[in-house]
Amino acid sequence: MSLITHPNARELTKSVRATVLVFKDPRSQELLSRIERLAPSEANTLIIGETGTGKELVARHIHQLSRRGREPFVAVNCGAFAETLVESELFGHEKGAFTGATSNKAGWFEAANGGTLFLDEIGDLPLNMQVKLLRVLQEREVVRLGSRTPIPINVRLVAATNVNLADAVVAGHFREDLFYRLHVATIRLPPLRERPGDILPLAEFFIEEHCRRLGYERASLSPDAERKLLAHSWPGNIRELENAIHHALLVCRYQVVAPADLHLVDMRPQGAAQVYATQANAPAALAAPPNLESALLALFEQNVPNLYEHIEETVFRAAYRYCHGNQLQTGRLLNISRNIVRARLEKIGELSKA
């Protein structure tokens, strides 16, 4: 079993990021092999994965395995800054460039010079900043806000997103040219529910780590607690698992974690849990509704015009109504961002009926 931990894991106990990755599940071992093959290259890399799957950890590992490993690694969350400050944060500014700019300041690209810049949640980057980012990647230079002098930079860019950027391009929220510039080397981090072989090793790691932090004797999982962990869908992935173990250690008795000690919340729309549980235990051929293929075949026979658009519109309408008009739950159900859901619903005129 391979293990990757965040270098400052003990300082991130209240963070929303994952602090450790294990690679025991066969799918995870294939992922680690892909990371190790891509890391030595200089290619821009796009990491795709749900919140809490460990995207920053993978980005750090890529950096450490590259020839830039001894140079700076700078991590930036694109959604953490006000839109008016994004340009200054990324590219820097000169004194007097705007109110409050009392001195010259280097941006994150300059700070990462020679090393790796990790842009998390790049799908949240405003469109006008996407244009400027594309230019920086093409020209290999930045121009600080308030300056006309280009500054050469030598940075490898690793970006991450929890949304489907191809859908964001279609919805008009992400530039197609930037998408292809980033989409040179792609790594998809499967959610925890798709790599069940990692769940218990992660849980054991968190038990040992939090027992040490809390000054407790080493605890263990009961067999029923292990089954409960394996049956959960983990919408919050690794970070949710760590929080669940931390809570369980605070309330368990006799150093044994029982099922009742695990406070697990299923964020999926009502009814989806039963569908997931059925599909998770079914053969792949039985995982989809048995009448879906026959319905599609019937549509093919009718030679319906614009068939793909018709099917897509039907899926969005059905999902939106299933979630009782809740855009956030619709996005979770379809595994896409709320912005894309809203754009599609506006396009098909569904919002006007809400």
C-alpha positions as a LaTeX table, in Angstrom:
\begin{tabular}{lrrr}
\hline
Residue & $x$ (\AA) & $y$ (\AA) & $z$ (\AA) \\
\hline
Met1 & 0.00 & 0.00 & 0.00 \\
Ser2 & 1.34 & 3.45 & $-0.97$ \\
Leu3 & 0.65 & 6.56 & 1.08 \\
Ile4 & 0.80 & 10.32 & 0.38 \\
Thr5 & 0.31 & 12.83 & 3.20 \\
His6 & 0.10 & 16.61 & 3.20 \\
Pro7 & 3.38 & 18.14 & 4.52 \\
Asn8 & 1.42 & 20.30 & 6.99 \\
Ala9 & $-1.35$ & 17.82 & 7.79 \\
Arg10 & $-1.39$ & 18.56 & 11.51 \\
Glu11 & $-2.04$ & 22.23 & 10.82 \\
Leu12 & $-5.07$ & 21.45 & 8.65 \\
Thr13 & $-7.40$ & 19.85 & 11.18 \\
Lys14 & $-10.14$ & 22.37 & 10.31 \\
Ser15 & $-9.39$ & 22.47 & 6.60 \\
Val16 & $-11.79$ & 21.24 & 3.91 \\
Arg17 & $-8.95$ & 19.61 & 1.98 \\
Ala18 & $-7.91$ & 15.98 & 2.18 \\
Thr19 & $-4.71$ & 15.47 & 4.16 \\
Val20 & $-3.82$ & 11.92 & 3.11 \\
Leu21 & $-4.21$ & 9.55 & 0.18 \\
Val22 & $-3.74$ & 5.79 & 0.24 \\
Phe23 & $-3.40$ & 3.62 & $-2.84$ \\
Lys24 & $-4.53$ & 0.12 & $-1.93$ \\
Asp25 & $-7.62$ & $-0.30$ & $-4.09$ \\
Pro26 & $-6.68$ & $-1.58$ & $-7.59$ \\
Arg27 & $-8.21$ & 1.51 & $-9.14$ \\
Ser28 & $-6.08$ & 3.72 & $-6.89$ \\
Gln29 & $-2.94$ & 1.78 & $-7.78$ \\
Glu30 & $-3.65$ & 2.41 & $-11.48$ \\
Leu31 & $-4.11$ & 6.09 & $-10.63$ \\
Leu32 & $-0.76$ & 6.24 & $-8.81$ \\
Ser33 & 0.94 & 4.63 & $-11.79$ \\
Arg34 & $-0.54$ & 7.26 & $-14.11$ \\
Ile35 & 0.56 & 10.08 & $-11.79$ \\
Glu36 & 4.11 & 8.72 & $-11.71$ \\
Arg37 & 4.22 & 8.51 & $-15.51$ \\
Leu38 & 2.94 & 12.07 & $-16.06$ \\
Ala39 & 4.85 & 13.80 & $-13.25$ \\
Pro40 & 8.33 & 14.02 & $-14.87$ \\
Ser41 & 6.95 & 15.85 & $-17.92$ \\
Glu42 & 6.60 & 19.61 & $-18.19$ \\
Ala43 & 3.04 & 19.34 & $-19.47$ \\
Asn44 & 0.24 & 21.41 & $-17.98$ \\
Thr45 & $-1.92$ & 19.05 & $-15.94$ \\
Leu46 & $-5.63$ & 19.09 & $-15.17$ \\
Ile47 & $-6.83$ & 17.16 & $-12.10$ \\
Ile48 & $-10.54$ & 16.39 & $-12.05$ \\
Gly49 & $-12.27$ & 15.15 & $-8.91$ \\
Glu50 & $-15.00$ & 15.79 & $-6.40$ \\
Thr51 & $-14.43$ & 17.92 & $-3.32$ \\
Gly52 & $-12.31$ & 16.11 & $-0.75$ \\
Thr53 & $-10.72$ & 13.56 & $-3.10$ \\
Gly54 & $-7.20$ & 14.90 & $-2.57$ \\
Lys55 & $-6.54$ & 17.03 & $-5.66$ \\
Glu56 & $-3.94$ & 19.22 & $-3.93$ \\
Leu57 & $-2.13$ & 16.16 & $-2.59$ \\
Val58 & $-1.86$ & 14.78 & $-6.10$ \\
Ala59 & $-0.62$ & 18.15 & $-7.38$ \\
Arg60 & 2.08 & 18.20 & $-4.66$ \\
His61 & 3.11 & 14.66 & $-5.53$ \\
Ile62 & 3.41 & 15.59 & $-9.20$ \\
His63 & 5.60 & 18.52 & $-8.20$ \\
Gln64 & 7.82 & 16.41 & $-5.95$ \\
Leu65 & 8.36 & 13.77 & $-8.65$ \\
Ser66 & 9.27 & 16.37 & $-11.29$ \\
Arg67 & 12.60 & 18.07 & $-11.86$ \\
Arg68 & 11.04 & 21.12 & $-10.17$ \\
Gly69 & 10.70 & 19.25 & $-6.89$ \\
Arg70 & 13.23 & 21.44 & $-5.05$ \\
Glu71 & 11.62 & 24.67 & $-6.30$ \\
Pro72 & 8.50 & 26.41 & $-4.92$ \\
Phe73 & 5.07 & 24.78 & $-4.90$ \\
Val74 & 2.37 & 27.44 & $-4.65$ \\
Ala75 & $-1.29$ & 26.48 & $-4.14$ \\
Val76 & $-4.03$ & 29.00 & $-4.93$ \\
Asn77 & $-7.81$ & 28.56 & $-4.66$ \\
Cys78 & $-9.36$ & 30.50 & $-7.55$ \\
Gly79 & $-12.68$ & 30.78 & $-5.75$ \\
Ala80 & $-11.18$ & 32.29 & $-2.59$ \\
Phe81 & $-10.65$ & 35.82 & $-3.93$ \\
Ala82 & $-13.09$ & 38.58 & $-4.81$ \\
Glu83 & $-13.32$ & 39.05 & $-8.58$ \\
Thr84 & $-11.73$ & 42.50 & $-8.29$ \\
Leu85 & $-8.63$ & 41.03 & $-6.62$ \\
Val86 & $-8.01$ & 37.98 & $-8.79$ \\
Glu87 & $-5.76$ & 39.77 & $-11.30$ \\
Ser88 & $-3.65$ & 41.35 & $-8.56$ \\
Glu89 & $-3.29$ & 38.03 & $-6.72$ \\
Leu90 & $-2.29$ & 36.02 & $-9.79$ \\
Phe91 & $-0.17$ & 38.53 & $-11.67$ \\
Gly92 & 0.86 & 41.07 & $-9.02$ \\
His93 & 0.52 & 44.87 & $-8.99$ \\
Glu94 & 2.56 & 48.06 & $-8.91$ \\
Lys95 & 2.34 & 50.72 & $-6.26$ \\
Gly96 & $-0.62$ & 53.02 & $-6.97$ \\
Ala97 & $-2.29$ & 50.58 & $-9.40$ \\
Phe98 & $-5.50$ & 50.86 & $-7.39$ \\
Thr99 & $-6.73$ & 52.25 & $-4.10$ \\
Gly100 & $-4.87$ & 50.49 & $-1.32$ \\
Ala101 & $-1.90$ & 49.42 & $-3.47$ \\
Thr102 & 0.71 & 51.06 & $-1.25$ \\
Ser103 & 3.67 & 49.03 & $-2.55$ \\
Asn104 & 4.75 & 46.74 & $-5.35$ \\
Lys105 & 3.60 & 43.16 & $-4.93$ \\
Ala106 & 4.55 & 40.01 & $-6.82$ \\
Gly107 & 1.70 & 37.71 & $-7.85$ \\
Trp108 & 1.42 & 33.97 & $-7.42$ \\
Phe109 & 3.00 & 33.27 & $-10.81$ \\
Glu110 & 6.14 & 35.11 & $-9.78$ \\
Ala111 & 6.13 & 33.40 & $-6.39$ \\
Ala112 & 6.07 & 30.00 & $-8.10$ \\
Asn113 & 8.79 & 30.88 & $-10.62$ \\
Gly114 & 10.95 & 27.84 & $-11.32$ \\
Gly115 & 8.43 & 25.56 & $-9.63$ \\
Thr116 & 4.77 & 24.58 & $-9.84$ \\
Leu117 & 1.65 & 26.73 & $-9.53$ \\
Phe118 & $-1.46$ & 24.83 & $-8.46$ \\
Leu119 & $-4.72$ & 26.59 & $-9.35$ \\
Asp120 & $-7.53$ & 24.86 & $-7.47$ \\
Glu121 & $-11.15$ & 25.18 & $-8.62$ \\
Ile122 & $-10.07$ & 26.81 & $-11.87$ \\
Gly123 & $-13.65$ & 26.60 & $-13.08$ \\
Asp124 & $-14.43$ & 29.49 & $-10.70$ \\
Leu125 & $-12.02$ & 31.82 & $-12.50$ \\
Pro126 & $-13.90$ & 34.77 & $-14.09$ \\
Leu127 & $-13.98$ & 34.78 & $-17.88$ \\
Asn128 & $-11.91$ & 37.98 & $-18.19$ \\
Met129 & $-9.20$ & 36.37 & $-16.04$ \\
Gln130 & $-9.32$ & 33.23 & $-18.17$ \\
Val131 & $-8.27$ & 35.36 & $-21.17$ \\
Lys132 & $-5.29$ & 36.78 & $-19.25$ \\
Leu133 & $-4.31$ & 33.36 & $-17.89$ \\
Leu134 & $-4.31$ & 31.95 & $-21.42$ \\
Arg135 & $-1.99$ & 34.74 & $-22.54$ \\
Val136 & 0.40 & 34.05 & $-19.65$ \\
Leu137 & 0.53 & 30.36 & $-20.56$ \\
Gln138 & 1.20 & 31.20 & $-24.21$ \\
Glu139 & 3.75 & 33.99 & $-23.72$ \\
Arg140 & 5.42 & 32.64 & $-20.55$ \\
Glu141 & 5.40 & 36.12 & $-19.02$ \\
Val142 & 3.22 & 38.20 & $-16.69$ \\
Val143 & 2.48 & 41.90 & $-16.59$ \\
Arg144 & 1.68 & 43.29 & $-13.18$ \\
Leu145 & $-1.46$ & 45.37 & $-12.75$ \\
Gly146 & $-0.49$ & 48.99 & $-13.29$ \\
Ser147 & 2.65 & 48.10 & $-15.27$ \\
Arg148 & 3.53 & 47.67 & $-18.94$ \\
Thr149 & 6.72 & 45.73 & $-18.37$ \\
Pro150 & 6.49 & 41.94 & $-18.96$ \\
Ile151 & 8.23 & 39.68 & $-16.45$ \\
Pro152 & 9.43 & 36.29 & $-17.77$ \\
Ile153 & 8.22 & 33.30 & $-15.77$ \\
Asn154 & 9.10 & 29.61 & $-15.79$ \\
Val155 & 6.19 & 27.84 & $-14.14$ \\
Arg156 & 4.50 & 24.49 & $-14.59$ \\
Leu157 & 0.75 & 24.86 & $-14.16$ \\
Val158 & $-1.34$ & 22.19 & $-12.47$ \\
Ala159 & $-5.04$ & 23.03 & $-12.34$ \\
Ala160 & $-7.90$ & 21.28 & $-10.59$ \\
Thr161 & $-11.67$ & 21.35 & $-10.81$ \\
Asn162 & $-14.66$ & 19.56 & $-9.32$ \\
Val163 & $-16.89$ & 20.35 & $-12.31$ \\
Asn164 & $-16.91$ & 19.07 & $-15.88$ \\
Leu165 & $-15.05$ & 21.82 & $-17.74$ \\
Ala166 & $-16.26$ & 20.50 & $-21.10$ \\
Asp167 & $-19.83$ & 21.16 & $-19.94$ \\
Ala168 & $-18.72$ & 24.56 & $-18.64$ \\
Val169 & $-17.38$ & 25.35 & $-22.12$ \\
Val170 & $-20.72$ & 24.39 & $-23.68$ \\
Ala171 & $-22.56$ & 26.52 & $-21.11$ \\
Gly172 & $-20.33$ & 29.51 & $-21.88$ \\
His173 & $-18.69$ & 29.62 & $-18.45$ \\
Phe174 & $-15.22$ & 28.50 & $-19.52$ \\
Arg175 & $-13.10$ & 29.38 & $-22.55$ \\
Glu176 & $-12.61$ & 26.57 & $-25.03$ \\
Asp177 & $-9.07$ & 27.65 & $-25.92$ \\
Leu178 & $-8.03$ & 27.67 & $-22.25$ \\
Phe179 & $-9.68$ & 24.28 & $-21.75$ \\
Tyr180 & $-7.51$ & 22.73 & $-24.48$ \\
Arg181 & $-4.41$ & 24.50 & $-23.15$ \\
Leu182 & $-4.99$ & 22.88 & $-19.74$ \\
His183 & $-6.19$ & 19.54 & $-21.07$ \\
Val184 & $-2.74$ & 18.28 & $-22.06$ \\
Ala185 & $-2.35$ & 15.72 & $-19.28$ \\
Thr186 & $-5.52$ & 14.82 & $-17.38$ \\
Ile187 & $-5.84$ & 12.94 & $-14.12$ \\
Arg188 & $-9.27$ & 11.93 & $-12.84$ \\
Leu189 & $-9.45$ & 11.23 & $-9.12$ \\
Pro190 & $-12.24$ & 8.71 & $-8.54$ \\
Pro191 & $-14.48$ & 9.45 & $-5.55$ \\
Leu192 & $-14.08$ & 7.32 & $-2.45$ \\
Arg193 & $-17.22$ & 5.32 & $-3.23$ \\
Glu194 & $-15.54$ & 4.10 & $-6.44$ \\
Arg195 & $-12.42$ & 2.84 & $-4.64$ \\
Pro196 & $-13.79$ & 0.97 & $-1.63$ \\
Gly197 & $-10.48$ & $-0.78$ & $-1.03$ \\
Asp198 & $-9.09$ & 2.53 & 0.28 \\
Ile199 & $-11.85$ & 3.20 & 2.84 \\
Leu200 & $-10.70$ & 1.00 & 5.72 \\
Pro201 & $-6.96$ & 1.73 & 5.30 \\
Leu202 & $-7.80$ & 5.45 & 5.40 \\
Ala203 & $-10.01$ & 4.94 & 8.45 \\
Glu204 & $-7.21$ & 3.08 & 10.26 \\
Phe205 & $-4.76$ & 5.86 & 9.40 \\
Phe206 & $-7.13$ & 8.52 & 10.79 \\
Ile207 & $-7.78$ & 6.48 & 13.95 \\
Glu208 & $-4.06$ & 6.25 & 14.65 \\
Glu209 & $-3.46$ & 9.91 & 13.82 \\
His210 & $-6.33$ & 11.33 & 15.88 \\
Cys211 & $-5.71$ & 9.03 & 18.84 \\
Arg212 & $-2.19$ & 10.42 & 18.94 \\
Arg213 & $-3.40$ & 14.01 & 18.68 \\
Leu214 & $-6.05$ & 13.49 & 21.36 \\
Gly215 & $-3.75$ & 11.56 & 23.69 \\
Tyr216 & $-6.05$ & 8.51 & 23.59 \\
Glu217 & $-5.14$ & 4.85 & 23.67 \\
Arg218 & $-5.28$ & 3.18 & 20.27 \\
Ala219 & $-8.90$ & 2.52 & 19.27 \\
Ser220 & $-10.28$ & 0.05 & 16.75 \\
Leu221 & $-13.30$ & $-0.37$ & 14.49 \\
Ser222 & $-15.92$ & $-2.97$ & 15.29 \\
Pro223 & $-16.88$ & $-5.28$ & 12.39 \\
Asp224 & $-20.30$ & $-3.59$ & 12.18 \\
Ala225 & $-18.63$ & $-0.16$ & 12.04 \\
Glu226 & $-16.43$ & $-1.36$ & 9.19 \\
Arg227 & $-19.50$ & $-2.53$ & 7.28 \\
Lys228 & $-21.19$ & 0.83 & 7.86 \\
Leu229 & $-18.15$ & 2.68 & 6.52 \\
Leu230 & $-18.06$ & 0.48 & 3.41 \\
Ala231 & $-21.78$ & 0.96 & 2.75 \\
His232 & $-21.71$ & 4.78 & 2.94 \\
Ser233 & $-21.61$ & 6.82 & $-0.30$ \\
Trp234 & $-19.06$ & 9.39 & 0.99 \\
Pro235 & $-20.27$ & 12.55 & $-0.79$ \\
Gly236 & $-17.54$ & 14.47 & 1.06 \\
Asn237 & $-14.92$ & 11.81 & 0.24 \\
Ile238 & $-11.68$ & 11.63 & 2.27 \\
Arg239 & $-12.32$ & 14.78 & 4.28 \\
Glu240 & $-15.75$ & 13.48 & 5.31 \\
Leu241 & $-14.20$ & 10.17 & 6.37 \\
Glu242 & $-11.61$ & 11.93 & 8.52 \\
Asn243 & $-14.29$ & 14.03 & 10.22 \\
Ala244 & $-16.42$ & 10.95 & 10.85 \\
Ile245 & $-13.51$ & 9.11 & 12.48 \\
His246 & $-12.56$ & 12.16 & 14.57 \\
His247 & $-16.13$ & 12.46 & 15.88 \\
Ala248 & $-16.40$ & 8.71 & 16.53 \\
Leu249 & $-13.24$ & 8.73 & 18.67 \\
Leu250 & $-14.69$ & 11.52 & 20.81 \\
Val251 & $-17.85$ & 9.57 & 21.65 \\
Cys252 & $-16.90$ & 5.88 & 21.48 \\
Arg253 & $-16.50$ & 3.74 & 24.61 \\
Tyr254 & $-13.79$ & 1.24 & 25.56 \\
Gln255 & $-11.62$ & 2.24 & 22.56 \\
Val256 & $-13.99$ & 0.50 & 20.12 \\
Val257 & $-15.84$ & 2.45 & 17.44 \\
Ala258 & $-19.39$ & 1.13 & 17.08 \\
Pro259 & $-21.80$ & 1.93 & 14.21 \\
Ala260 & $-23.73$ & 4.38 & 16.42 \\
Asp261 & $-20.53$ & 6.39 & 16.95 \\
Leu262 & $-20.23$ & 7.12 & 13.22 \\
His263 & $-22.19$ & 10.25 & 12.40 \\
Leu264 & $-22.72$ & 9.90 & 8.64 \\
Val265 & $-24.97$ & 12.19 & 6.60 \\
Asp266 & $-26.18$ & 11.30 & 3.12 \\
Met267 & $-26.44$ & 14.49 & 1.02 \\
Arg268 & $-28.09$ & 12.84 & $-1.97$ \\
Pro269 & $-31.74$ & 13.58 & $-2.84$ \\
Gln270 & $-34.30$ & 11.40 & $-1.10$ \\
Gly271 & $-34.59$ & 8.04 & $-2.79$ \\
Ala272 & $-31.18$ & 8.13 & $-4.42$ \\
Ala273 & $-29.56$ & 6.20 & $-1.57$ \\
Gln274 & $-31.63$ & 3.11 & $-2.28$ \\
Val275 & $-30.82$ & 3.31 & $-5.99$ \\
Tyr276 & $-27.11$ & 3.63 & $-5.22$ \\
Ala277 & $-27.17$ & 0.73 & $-2.77$ \\
Thr278 & $-28.89$ & $-1.47$ & $-5.36$ \\
Gln279 & $-26.52$ & $-0.53$ & $-8.16$ \\
Ala280 & $-23.39$ & $-0.84$ & $-6.02$ \\
Asn281 & $-24.16$ & $-4.52$ & $-5.40$ \\
Ala282 & $-25.45$ & $-5.33$ & $-8.87$ \\
Pro283 & $-23.52$ & $-6.61$ & $-11.89$ \\
Ala284 & $-22.54$ & $-3.87$ & $-14.34$ \\
Ala285 & $-25.11$ & $-5.06$ & $-16.86$ \\
Leu286 & $-27.91$ & $-4.59$ & $-14.32$ \\
Ala287 & $-26.76$ & $-1.25$ & $-12.94$ \\
Ala288 & $-28.88$ & 0.85 & $-15.32$ \\
Pro289 & $-32.71$ & 0.82 & $-15.31$ \\
Pro290 & $-33.73$ & $-2.16$ & $-17.45$ \\
Asn291 & $-36.15$ & $-0.11$ & $-19.61$ \\
Leu292 & $-33.67$ & 2.68 & $-20.47$ \\
Glu293 & $-32.10$ & 0.89 & $-23.42$ \\
Ser294 & $-35.47$ & $-0.14$ & $-24.80$ \\
Ala295 & $-36.70$ & 3.46 & $-24.52$ \\
Leu296 & $-33.65$ & 4.69 & $-26.43$ \\
Leu297 & $-34.12$ & 2.03 & $-29.10$ \\
Ala298 & $-37.73$ & 3.18 & $-29.53$ \\
Leu299 & $-36.51$ & 6.75 & $-30.05$ \\
Phe300 & $-33.93$ & 5.56 & $-32.58$ \\
Glu301 & $-36.72$ & 3.80 & $-34.51$ \\
Gln302 & $-38.76$ & 7.04 & $-34.64$ \\
Asn303 & $-35.87$ & 8.97 & $-36.20$ \\
Val304 & $-36.53$ & 11.92 & $-33.85$ \\
Pro305 & $-34.82$ & 15.15 & $-35.06$ \\
Asn306 & $-32.15$ & 16.62 & $-32.75$ \\
Leu307 & $-32.28$ & 13.42 & $-30.74$ \\
Tyr308 & $-29.30$ & 14.14 & $-28.50$ \\
Glu309 & $-30.68$ & 17.54 & $-27.48$ \\
His310 & $-34.08$ & 15.96 & $-26.84$ \\
Ile311 & $-32.59$ & 13.29 & $-24.56$ \\
Glu312 & $-30.42$ & 15.82 & $-22.72$ \\
Glu313 & $-33.38$ & 18.16 & $-22.19$ \\
Thr314 & $-35.49$ & 15.29 & $-20.88$ \\
Val315 & $-32.75$ & 14.26 & $-18.42$ \\
Phe316 & $-32.44$ & 17.82 & $-17.07$ \\
Arg317 & $-36.20$ & 18.30 & $-16.74$ \\
Ala318 & $-36.66$ & 14.95 & $-14.99$ \\
Ala319 & $-33.74$ & 15.53 & $-12.60$ \\
Tyr320 & $-34.88$ & 19.08 & $-11.78$ \\
Arg321 & $-38.42$ & 17.93 & $-10.98$ \\
Tyr322 & $-37.15$ & 14.90 & $-9.06$ \\
Cys323 & $-35.21$ & 17.34 & $-6.86$ \\
His324 & $-38.35$ & 19.48 & $-6.41$ \\
Gly325 & $-36.85$ & 22.46 & $-8.22$ \\
Asn326 & $-33.63$ & 22.56 & $-6.17$ \\
Gln327 & $-30.75$ & 23.47 & $-8.50$ \\
Leu328 & $-28.03$ & 22.47 & $-6.02$ \\
Gln329 & $-29.47$ & 19.00 & $-5.51$ \\
Thr330 & $-29.96$ & 18.66 & $-9.28$ \\
Gly331 & $-26.27$ & 19.40 & $-9.77$ \\
Arg332 & $-25.31$ & 16.83 & $-7.16$ \\
Leu333 & $-27.60$ & 14.25 & $-8.72$ \\
Leu334 & $-26.10$ & 14.78 & $-12.19$ \\
Asn335 & $-22.56$ & 15.36 & $-10.84$ \\
Ile336 & $-22.22$ & 18.80 & $-12.46$ \\
Ser337 & $-21.99$ & 22.33 & $-11.08$ \\
Arg338 & $-24.99$ & 24.45 & $-10.14$ \\
Asn339 & $-23.93$ & 27.07 & $-12.73$ \\
Ile340 & $-24.18$ & 24.52 & $-15.52$ \\
Val341 & $-27.55$ & 23.32 & $-14.20$ \\
Arg342 & $-28.89$ & 26.87 & $-14.21$ \\
Ala343 & $-27.56$ & 27.57 & $-17.71$ \\
Arg344 & $-29.18$ & 24.41 & $-19.11$ \\
Leu345 & $-32.49$ & 25.05 & $-17.33$ \\
Glu346 & $-32.56$ & 28.60 & $-18.68$ \\
Lys347 & $-31.83$ & 27.28 & $-22.18$ \\
Ile348 & $-34.75$ & 24.84 & $-22.10$ \\
Gly349 & $-37.10$ & 27.33 & $-20.43$ \\
Glu350 & $-37.61$ & 25.29 & $-17.28$ \\
Leu351 & $-36.77$ & 28.09 & $-14.84$ \\
Ser352 & $-39.61$ & 30.26 & $-16.06$ \\
Lys353 & $-42.00$ & 27.55 & $-14.82$ \\
Ala354 & $-40.38$ & 27.29 & $-11.35$ \\
\hline
\end{tabular}
